[in-house]
Short mmCIF file of C-alpha atoms and ligand atoms in Angstrom, two decimals:
data_model
loop_
_atom_site.label_atom_id
_atom_site.label_comp_id
_atom_site.label_asym_id
_atom_site.label_seq_id
_atom_site.Cartn_x
_atom_site.Cartn_y
_atom_site.Cartn_z
CA UNK A 13 3.77 19.28 13.70
CA UNK A 14 4.66 16.47 11.20
CA UNK A 15 2.54 14.77 8.92
CA UNK A 16 4.67 11.63 9.77
CA UNK A 17 7.22 12.15 12.04
CA UNK A 18 10.58 9.94 10.77
CA UNK A 19 12.90 12.26 13.27
CA UNK A 20 11.17 11.09 16.33
CA UNK A 21 11.11 7.63 14.99
CA UNK A 22 15.01 7.73 14.23
CA UNK A 23 16.05 9.12 17.75
CA UNK A 24 14.06 5.77 19.35
CA UNK A 25 16.14 3.64 17.66
CA UNK A 26 19.09 5.38 16.39
CA UNK A 27 21.72 3.65 18.18
CA UNK A 28 21.03 0.27 17.07
CA UNK A 29 20.47 1.62 13.33
CA UNK A 30 23.56 3.25 13.19
CA UNK A 31 25.76 0.18 14.82
CA UNK A 32 24.01 -2.19 12.17
CA UNK A 33 25.01 0.21 9.02
CA UNK A 34 28.49 0.74 10.32
CA UNK A 35 28.85 -2.95 10.82
CA UNK A 36 27.85 -3.49 6.92
CA UNK A 37 30.31 -0.42 6.20
CA UNK A 38 33.07 -2.54 7.32
CA UNK A 39 32.25 -5.60 5.89
CA UNK A 40 31.86 -4.00 2.62
CA UNK A 41 28.57 -6.25 1.91
CA UNK A 42 26.66 -3.48 0.54
CA UNK A 43 24.59 -6.16 -1.93
CA UNK A 44 22.68 -9.47 -0.73
CA UNK A 45 24.72 -9.34 2.51
CA UNK A 46 23.67 -11.48 5.13
CA UNK A 47 20.85 -8.90 6.63
CA UNK A 48 19.00 -9.90 3.33
CA UNK A 49 18.10 -13.51 4.22
CA UNK A 50 18.08 -12.60 8.31
CA UNK A 51 15.11 -10.14 6.93
CA UNK A 52 13.44 -12.35 4.68
CA UNK A 53 13.05 -14.77 7.56
CA UNK A 54 11.97 -12.62 9.85
CA UNK A 55 9.49 -11.24 7.52
CA UNK A 56 7.69 -14.35 6.25
CA UNK A 57 7.39 -15.11 10.04
CA UNK A 58 5.84 -12.11 10.95
CA UNK A 59 3.59 -12.50 7.99
CA UNK A 60 3.02 -16.37 8.21
CA UNK A 61 3.90 -17.22 4.76
CA UNK A 62 6.30 -19.67 3.42
CA UNK A 63 8.52 -17.40 1.36
CA UNK A 64 9.66 -13.76 1.08
CA UNK A 65 11.90 -12.06 -1.43
CA UNK A 66 12.69 -8.52 -0.42
CA UNK A 67 13.16 -6.53 -3.62
CA UNK A 68 13.96 -2.55 -4.32
CA UNK A 69 10.52 -1.23 -3.71
CA UNK A 70 6.87 -1.65 -3.81
CA UNK A 71 6.58 -0.83 -7.17
CA UNK A 72 9.05 -3.63 -8.13
CA UNK A 73 7.18 -5.91 -5.66
CA UNK A 74 4.41 -5.75 -8.23
CA UNK A 75 6.00 -5.80 -11.06
CA UNK A 76 8.01 -9.10 -10.43
CA UNK A 77 5.40 -11.27 -9.52
CA UNK A 78 3.49 -9.53 -12.87
CA UNK A 79 6.22 -10.44 -15.04
CA UNK A 80 6.39 -13.87 -13.77
CA UNK A 81 2.60 -14.35 -14.76
CA UNK A 82 3.81 -13.85 -18.69
CA UNK A 83 1.39 -11.63 -19.33
CA UNK A 84 0.23 -10.17 -22.76
CA UNK A 85 -1.45 -6.87 -24.09
CA UNK A 86 -5.09 -8.58 -24.23
CA UNK A 87 -4.50 -9.78 -20.69
CA UNK A 88 -6.87 -7.59 -17.97
CA UNK A 89 -5.76 -7.33 -14.76
CA UNK A 90 -8.65 -5.93 -12.40
CA UNK A 91 -7.44 -3.22 -10.26
CA UNK A 92 -8.85 -0.22 -7.78
CA UNK A 93 -8.99 2.90 -9.45
CA UNK A 94 -8.71 4.49 -6.26
CA UNK A 95 -4.97 4.04 -5.49
CA UNK A 96 -1.42 5.37 -5.76
CA UNK A 97 -0.53 5.40 -9.40
CA UNK A 98 2.46 2.58 -9.21
CA UNK A 99 -0.41 -0.53 -8.59
CA UNK A 100 -1.78 0.35 -12.35
CA UNK A 101 1.69 1.43 -13.45
CA UNK A 102 3.26 -2.31 -12.47
CA UNK A 103 0.17 -3.79 -14.89
CA UNK A 104 1.33 -1.74 -17.49
CA UNK A 105 4.88 -2.61 -17.42
CA UNK A 106 4.55 -6.30 -17.40
CA UNK A 107 2.78 -5.84 -20.54
CA UNK A 108 -0.64 -6.19 -19.40
CA UNK A 109 -3.79 -3.91 -19.52
CA UNK A 110 -5.35 -2.58 -16.38
CA UNK A 111 -9.35 -2.50 -15.72
CA UNK A 112 -10.25 -0.03 -13.09
CA UNK A 113 -12.70 -0.99 -10.56
CA UNK A 114 -14.89 1.51 -8.23
CA UNK A 115 -14.68 1.39 -4.15
CA UNK A 116 -16.88 0.56 -1.69
CA UNK A 117 -17.36 2.76 1.38
CA UNK A 118 -14.11 1.41 3.01
CA UNK A 119 -12.07 3.04 0.07
CA UNK A 120 -10.80 -0.44 -0.99
CA UNK A 121 -11.78 -2.41 -4.31
CA UNK A 122 -16.08 -3.07 -4.55
CA UNK A 123 -16.27 -6.77 -4.78
CA UNK A 124 -19.43 -6.36 -6.43
CA UNK A 125 -18.12 -4.01 -9.31
CA UNK A 126 -15.59 -6.29 -9.81
CA UNK A 127 -17.60 -9.15 -10.43
CA UNK A 128 -19.51 -6.90 -12.77
CA UNK A 129 -16.43 -5.60 -14.60
CA UNK A 130 -15.37 -9.52 -15.37
CA UNK A 131 -18.83 -10.15 -16.87
CA UNK A 132 -18.68 -7.21 -18.99
CA UNK A 133 -15.01 -7.84 -20.15
CA UNK A 134 -15.98 -11.51 -20.87
CA UNK A 135 -19.14 -10.60 -23.09
CA UNK A 136 -16.85 -7.72 -24.80
CA UNK A 137 -14.34 -10.32 -25.52
CA UNK A 138 -11.37 -7.87 -26.36
CA UNK A 139 -9.63 -8.49 -23.25
CA UNK A 140 -8.83 -11.88 -21.40
CA UNK A 141 -9.54 -11.56 -17.78
CA UNK A 142 -6.11 -12.82 -15.96
CA UNK A 143 -5.80 -11.65 -12.53
CA UNK A 144 -7.26 -9.51 -9.87
CA UNK A 145 -5.05 -6.65 -7.51
CA UNK A 146 -6.85 -5.35 -4.59
CA UNK A 147 -5.26 -2.50 -2.87
CA UNK A 148 -4.82 -2.34 1.21
CA UNK A 149 -5.62 1.28 0.53
CA UNK A 150 -4.64 3.57 4.10
CA UNK A 151 -3.74 0.25 5.67
CA UNK A 152 -7.06 -1.56 5.91
CA UNK A 153 -6.68 -5.21 4.08
CA UNK A 154 -9.20 -5.37 1.59
CA UNK A 155 -11.84 -8.06 1.59
CA UNK A 156 -10.32 -10.79 0.15
CA UNK A 157 -12.42 -13.51 1.19
CA UNK A 158 -14.95 -12.45 -1.26
CA UNK A 159 -12.57 -11.23 -3.68
CA UNK A 160 -10.87 -14.92 -3.49
CA UNK A 161 -14.37 -16.60 -4.28
CA UNK A 162 -14.69 -14.52 -7.41
CA UNK A 163 -11.04 -15.22 -8.45
CA UNK A 164 -11.78 -19.03 -7.98
CA UNK A 165 -15.09 -18.75 -10.13
CA UNK A 166 -13.22 -17.26 -13.08
CA UNK A 167 -10.05 -18.78 -12.84
CA UNK A 168 -8.02 -15.60 -12.23
CA UNK A 169 -4.93 -14.99 -9.99
CA UNK A 170 -4.82 -12.45 -6.91
CA UNK A 171 -1.55 -9.91 -6.57
CA UNK A 172 -2.33 -8.09 -3.26
CA UNK A 173 -1.04 -4.69 -3.17
CA UNK A 174 -0.42 -4.06 0.43
CA UNK A 175 1.94 -1.23 0.28
CA UNK A 176 0.21 0.48 2.71
CA UNK A 177 -0.83 -2.35 5.03
CA UNK A 178 2.14 -4.25 6.74
CA UNK A 179 1.38 -4.88 9.87
CA UNK A 180 -2.32 -4.70 9.72
CA UNK A 181 -5.07 -7.77 10.11
CA UNK A 182 -7.88 -9.12 8.32
CA UNK A 183 -9.88 -12.32 10.75
CA UNK A 184 -6.63 -12.41 12.49
CA UNK A 185 -4.09 -13.07 9.96
CA UNK A 186 -1.76 -10.42 8.83
CA UNK A 187 -1.42 -8.27 5.33
CA UNK A 188 0.58 -9.48 3.01
CA UNK A 189 -0.83 -13.19 3.59
CA UNK A 190 -3.85 -12.92 1.09
CA UNK A 191 -3.79 -13.90 -2.22
CA UNK A 192 -1.62 -16.15 -4.66
CA UNK A 193 1.23 -13.53 -3.79
CA UNK A 194 1.24 -10.06 -2.15
CA UNK A 195 4.14 -7.32 -2.60
CA UNK A 196 4.55 -4.44 0.09
CA UNK A 197 6.53 -1.14 -0.18
CA UNK A 198 9.31 0.09 2.62
CA UNK A 199 9.10 3.51 1.12
CA UNK A 200 9.91 5.60 4.27
CA UNK A 201 6.56 7.03 5.03
CA UNK A 202 4.88 3.56 4.86
CA UNK A 203 3.65 2.05 8.01
CA UNK A 204 7.19 -0.36 7.83
CA UNK A 205 9.66 2.27 6.01
CA UNK A 206 13.41 2.15 5.27
CA UNK A 207 15.83 4.80 4.89
CA UNK A 208 15.70 5.20 0.71
CA UNK A 209 13.70 2.68 -1.18
CA UNK A 210 12.69 -0.78 -0.81
CA UNK A 211 9.93 -3.55 -0.89
CA UNK A 212 9.12 -7.50 -0.65
CA UNK A 213 6.94 -9.93 -2.17
CA UNK A 214 5.27 -12.95 0.01
CA UNK A 215 3.93 -15.91 -1.32
CA UNK A 216 3.15 -19.82 -0.28
CA UNK A 217 3.92 -21.20 -4.10
CA UNK A 218 7.72 -22.87 -4.67
CA UNK A 219 7.27 -22.55 -8.24
CA UNK A 220 6.30 -18.81 -8.35
CA UNK A 221 8.91 -17.93 -5.73
CA UNK A 222 11.82 -19.45 -7.98
CA UNK A 223 10.75 -17.26 -10.41
CA UNK A 224 10.46 -14.22 -8.96
CA UNK A 225 13.77 -14.90 -7.38
CA UNK A 226 15.48 -14.95 -10.69
CA UNK A 227 13.36 -11.94 -11.97
CA UNK A 228 14.43 -10.12 -9.34
CA UNK A 229 18.41 -10.72 -10.47
CA UNK A 230 18.06 -10.26 -14.40
CA UNK A 231 16.31 -13.72 -15.06
CA UNK A 232 19.48 -15.41 -13.15
CA UNK A 233 19.71 -19.13 -13.89
CA UNK A 234 21.91 -21.56 -12.20
CA UNK A 235 24.82 -19.23 -12.11
CA UNK A 236 25.68 -15.25 -12.14
CA UNK A 237 26.00 -14.94 -15.80
CA UNK A 238 23.60 -17.70 -16.52
CA UNK A 239 20.40 -15.86 -17.73
CA UNK A 240 17.10 -17.87 -18.34
CA UNK A 241 14.43 -15.33 -18.95
CA UNK A 242 13.94 -11.42 -18.83
CA UNK A 243 14.40 -10.25 -15.00
CA UNK A 244 15.12 -6.51 -13.77
CA UNK A 245 17.82 -5.39 -11.32
CA UNK A 246 15.43 -5.81 -8.30
CA UNK A 247 17.60 -6.15 -5.28
CA UNK A 248 16.72 -4.37 -1.93
CA UNK A 249 20.15 -3.02 -0.51
CA UNK A 250 21.85 -4.50 2.72
CA UNK A 251 22.07 -1.21 4.47
CA UNK A 252 18.15 -1.09 3.97
CA UNK A 253 17.29 -4.66 5.13
CA UNK A 254 19.39 -3.49 8.62
CA UNK A 255 17.51 -0.76 8.99
CA UNK A 256 14.17 -2.61 8.31
CA UNK A 257 15.38 -5.37 10.80
CA UNK A 258 15.53 -2.67 13.59
CA UNK A 259 12.01 -0.85 12.69
CA UNK A 260 10.34 -4.24 12.59
CA UNK A 261 10.90 -4.50 16.79
CA UNK A 262 8.81 -1.36 17.26
CA UNK A 263 6.33 -1.87 14.33
CA UNK A 264 3.63 -3.30 16.53
CA UNK A 265 3.79 -1.02 19.38
CA UNK A 266 3.90 1.55 16.65
CA UNK A 267 0.59 0.25 15.44
CA UNK A 268 -1.18 0.26 18.79
CA UNK A 269 0.04 3.99 19.37
CA UNK A 270 -1.82 4.66 16.07
CA UNK A 271 -4.54 2.85 16.85
CA UNK A 272 -5.37 4.93 20.12
CA UNK A 273 -4.69 8.40 17.98
CA UNK A 274 -7.24 6.74 14.99
CA UNK A 275 -9.63 6.38 18.25
CA UNK A 276 -9.34 9.73 19.54
CA UNK A 277 -9.69 11.46 15.76
CA UNK A 278 -12.65 9.02 14.86
CA UNK A 279 -14.61 10.27 18.71
CA UNK A 280 -14.12 13.91 18.45
CA UNK A 281 -14.87 14.19 14.33
CA UNK A 282 -17.31 11.43 13.66
CA UNK A 283 -20.46 14.07 13.90
CA UNK A 284 -18.79 16.62 11.86
CA UNK A 285 -17.13 14.48 8.88
CA UNK A 286 -17.31 11.17 7.48
CA UNK A 287 -14.59 9.39 9.39
CA UNK A 288 -12.96 5.80 8.21
CA UNK A 289 -15.24 2.54 8.46
CA UNK A 290 -13.03 -0.18 9.72
CA UNK A 291 -15.26 -3.42 9.83
CA UNK A 292 -15.06 -5.26 12.86
CA UNK A 293 -12.75 -8.53 11.81
CA UNK A 294 -9.94 -5.85 10.62
CA UNK A 295 -6.80 -3.93 12.16
CA UNK A 296 -5.64 -1.37 10.02
CA UNK A 297 -2.08 -0.33 9.82
CA UNK A 298 -2.91 3.34 9.67
CA UNK A 299 -0.81 4.36 6.62
CA UNK A 300 -3.24 6.89 6.73
CA UNK A 301 -5.94 8.58 8.60
CA UNK A 302 -8.56 10.15 6.19
CA UNK A 303 -11.74 11.73 6.58
CA UNK A 304 -14.12 13.18 3.90
CA UNK A 305 -15.14 17.12 3.88
CA UNK A 306 -18.45 18.08 2.50
CA UNK A 307 -17.10 19.22 -1.10
CA UNK A 308 -14.17 20.11 -2.94
CA UNK A 309 -14.54 23.73 -2.15
CA UNK A 310 -14.85 23.21 1.87
CA UNK A 311 -11.82 20.96 1.10
CA UNK A 312 -9.80 23.72 0.01
CA UNK A 313 -10.88 26.21 2.83
CA UNK A 314 -9.78 23.37 5.37
CA UNK A 315 -6.52 23.30 3.94
CA UNK A 316 -5.76 26.46 3.49
CA UNK A 317 -6.85 27.42 7.26
CA UNK A 318 -4.91 24.01 8.58
CA UNK A 319 -1.54 25.70 6.69
CA UNK A 320 -2.04 28.75 7.71
CA UNK A 321 -1.81 27.14 11.56
CA UNK A 322 1.11 24.68 10.80
CA UNK A 323 -1.33 21.41 11.11
CA UNK A 324 0.18 19.58 7.76
CA UNK A 325 -2.90 18.12 5.64
CA UNK A 326 -2.72 15.66 2.06
CA UNK A 327 -4.44 14.54 -0.25
CA UNK A 328 -4.96 11.24 -1.07
CA UNK A 329 -5.93 10.64 -4.23
CA UNK A 330 -6.38 14.00 -6.15
CA UNK A 331 -7.00 11.81 -9.31
CA UNK A 332 -8.41 8.11 -9.61
CA UNK A 333 -6.52 5.97 -12.23
CA UNK A 334 -9.01 5.85 -14.76
CA UNK A 335 -8.90 10.00 -14.71
CA UNK A 336 -4.99 10.27 -14.80
CA UNK A 337 -3.66 11.72 -18.39
CA UNK A 338 -1.70 8.78 -18.43
CA UNK A 339 -4.31 6.23 -18.75
CA UNK A 340 -6.25 8.47 -21.14
CA UNK A 341 -5.77 5.42 -23.63
CA UNK A 342 -7.69 3.32 -22.09
CA UNK A 343 -11.14 5.69 -22.70
CA UNK A 344 -13.04 6.04 -19.38
CA UNK A 345 -15.37 8.77 -18.95
CA UNK A 346 -16.10 11.20 -16.15
CA UNK A 347 -18.18 9.59 -13.71
CA UNK A 348 -17.82 6.05 -14.91
CA UNK A 349 -16.52 5.03 -11.33
CA UNK A 350 -18.42 7.63 -9.32
CA UNK A 351 -17.90 6.60 -5.71
CA UNK A 352 -14.06 7.07 -6.43
CA UNK A 353 -14.27 10.19 -8.04
CA UNK A 354 -16.18 11.49 -5.02
CA UNK A 355 -13.46 10.39 -2.71
CA UNK A 356 -10.84 12.75 -4.95
CA UNK A 357 -12.90 15.59 -4.30
CA UNK A 358 -13.51 15.52 -0.70
CA UNK A 359 -10.94 13.68 1.12
CA UNK A 360 -8.32 14.59 3.30
CA UNK A 361 -5.73 12.91 5.27
CA UNK A 362 -4.93 14.09 8.85
CA UNK A 363 -1.58 13.85 10.35
CA UNK A 364 -0.80 10.15 11.46
CA UNK A 365 2.20 8.68 13.50
CA UNK A 366 2.86 7.06 16.73
CA UNK A 367 4.87 10.50 18.14
CA UNK A 368 1.58 12.25 17.95
CA UNK A 369 0.24 13.43 21.10
CA UNK A 370 -3.26 13.48 22.34
CA UNK A 371 -2.96 17.13 22.76
CA UNK A 372 -1.86 17.73 18.81
CA UNK A 373 -4.79 15.24 18.06
CA UNK A 374 -7.33 17.49 20.35
CA UNK A 375 -5.79 20.62 18.51
CA UNK A 376 -5.98 19.52 15.05
CA UNK A 377 -9.79 18.25 15.83
CA UNK A 378 -10.74 21.49 17.42
CA UNK A 379 -9.86 23.67 14.46
CA UNK A 380 -11.57 20.92 12.10
CA UNK A 381 -14.76 21.00 14.29
CA UNK A 382 -14.81 25.00 13.90
CA UNK A 383 -14.71 24.59 10.04
CA UNK A 384 -17.27 21.87 10.05
CA UNK A 385 -19.37 24.46 10.91
C1 PLP B 422 3.66 3.45 -2.30
C2 PLP B 422 2.87 2.59 -2.96
C3 PLP B 422 3.30 1.83 -3.92
C4 PLP B 422 4.81 1.72 -4.59
O1 PLP B 422 5.54 1.93 -3.46
P1 PLP B 422 7.34 2.12 -3.87
O2 PLP B 422 7.76 1.82 -2.51
O3 PLP B 422 6.94 3.70 -3.67
O4 PLP B 422 7.56 1.97 -5.80
C5 PLP B 422 2.21 0.68 -4.72
N1 PLP B 422 1.10 0.45 -4.15
C6 PLP B 422 0.71 1.78 -3.43
C7 PLP B 422 -0.92 1.56 -3.27
C8 PLP B 422 1.40 2.27 -2.49
O5 PLP B 422 1.07 3.13 -1.64
#
């Protein structure tokens, strides 16, 4: 059994993917080939946003917009503590300071804690609040309605880290359509993945789009060797765009299957574990299906047993950001953000992909129910 079965997925789309890759090899259009613009148009239409800019990874999909905001060391960007390292790393790489926010029971950023932290920063006066980065963790689109009200009140930009939520929805709107700008990742294991690294940025703002387009290719100006600002090499490869064009065709179908699997998991596990809370107005992209065990020793026991019978289990995330060594300089203390710390001690993610069978799910749950007693 696989945690995410990319092999089975490839068998399904093999013929078309191979054909597309071969045609790029034949035409030698490895960089910025026609598939790039084709993909950007399809992604913008899918998400329902004016502009899409493909880029080299989910990390650069966050760095590029943050660079466009011209941040300084005293500028604060408020970000979920319970996330993958890249969310916070991008803020530092863009020159600013991350301020970590605790989660609510959905694992996403808690808007009440966000407002408290903004107020506290204003009181203290060392950092200048500039932006908010909500993360759609495990595929669940964050509560942008509330977050955007707070952003308006304090005049902050919102950059959505939608690396895990592509294909997900909230109030009938697709992930990546929220915030001033949104970044997603096409790392192979993400809901929409390519066969290497890749990402995309979405915005409705024309001016921001033009600046980000320039930053993506070394701060390019009017022509190739005219550079008007500092940028990066942030392009997506043409071959990856071709893979994504094929994978986009099966994304919604895969998500429907994953939804069924998640429902089956929750039915079988809800009396024994804390299963994910998906608000009624949301459709998760199900990047992960994550449950809470009793405590860290219970978790250890589960992982060992499941490993011994060949069922892969992952821990997302072992450390919340404020407990990461790389962020020691920000002086957070243990139990500062106790909800995310609690998740880090108790959470496990179960196999989740569109090629799991209902027998697989029954087997996994049977073992987990035994281990809960
Ligand atoms: C994967 C991920 C990223 C980074 O994406 P890459 O494509 O690996 O650079 C950023 N944020 C979150 C929440 C992620 O899960």
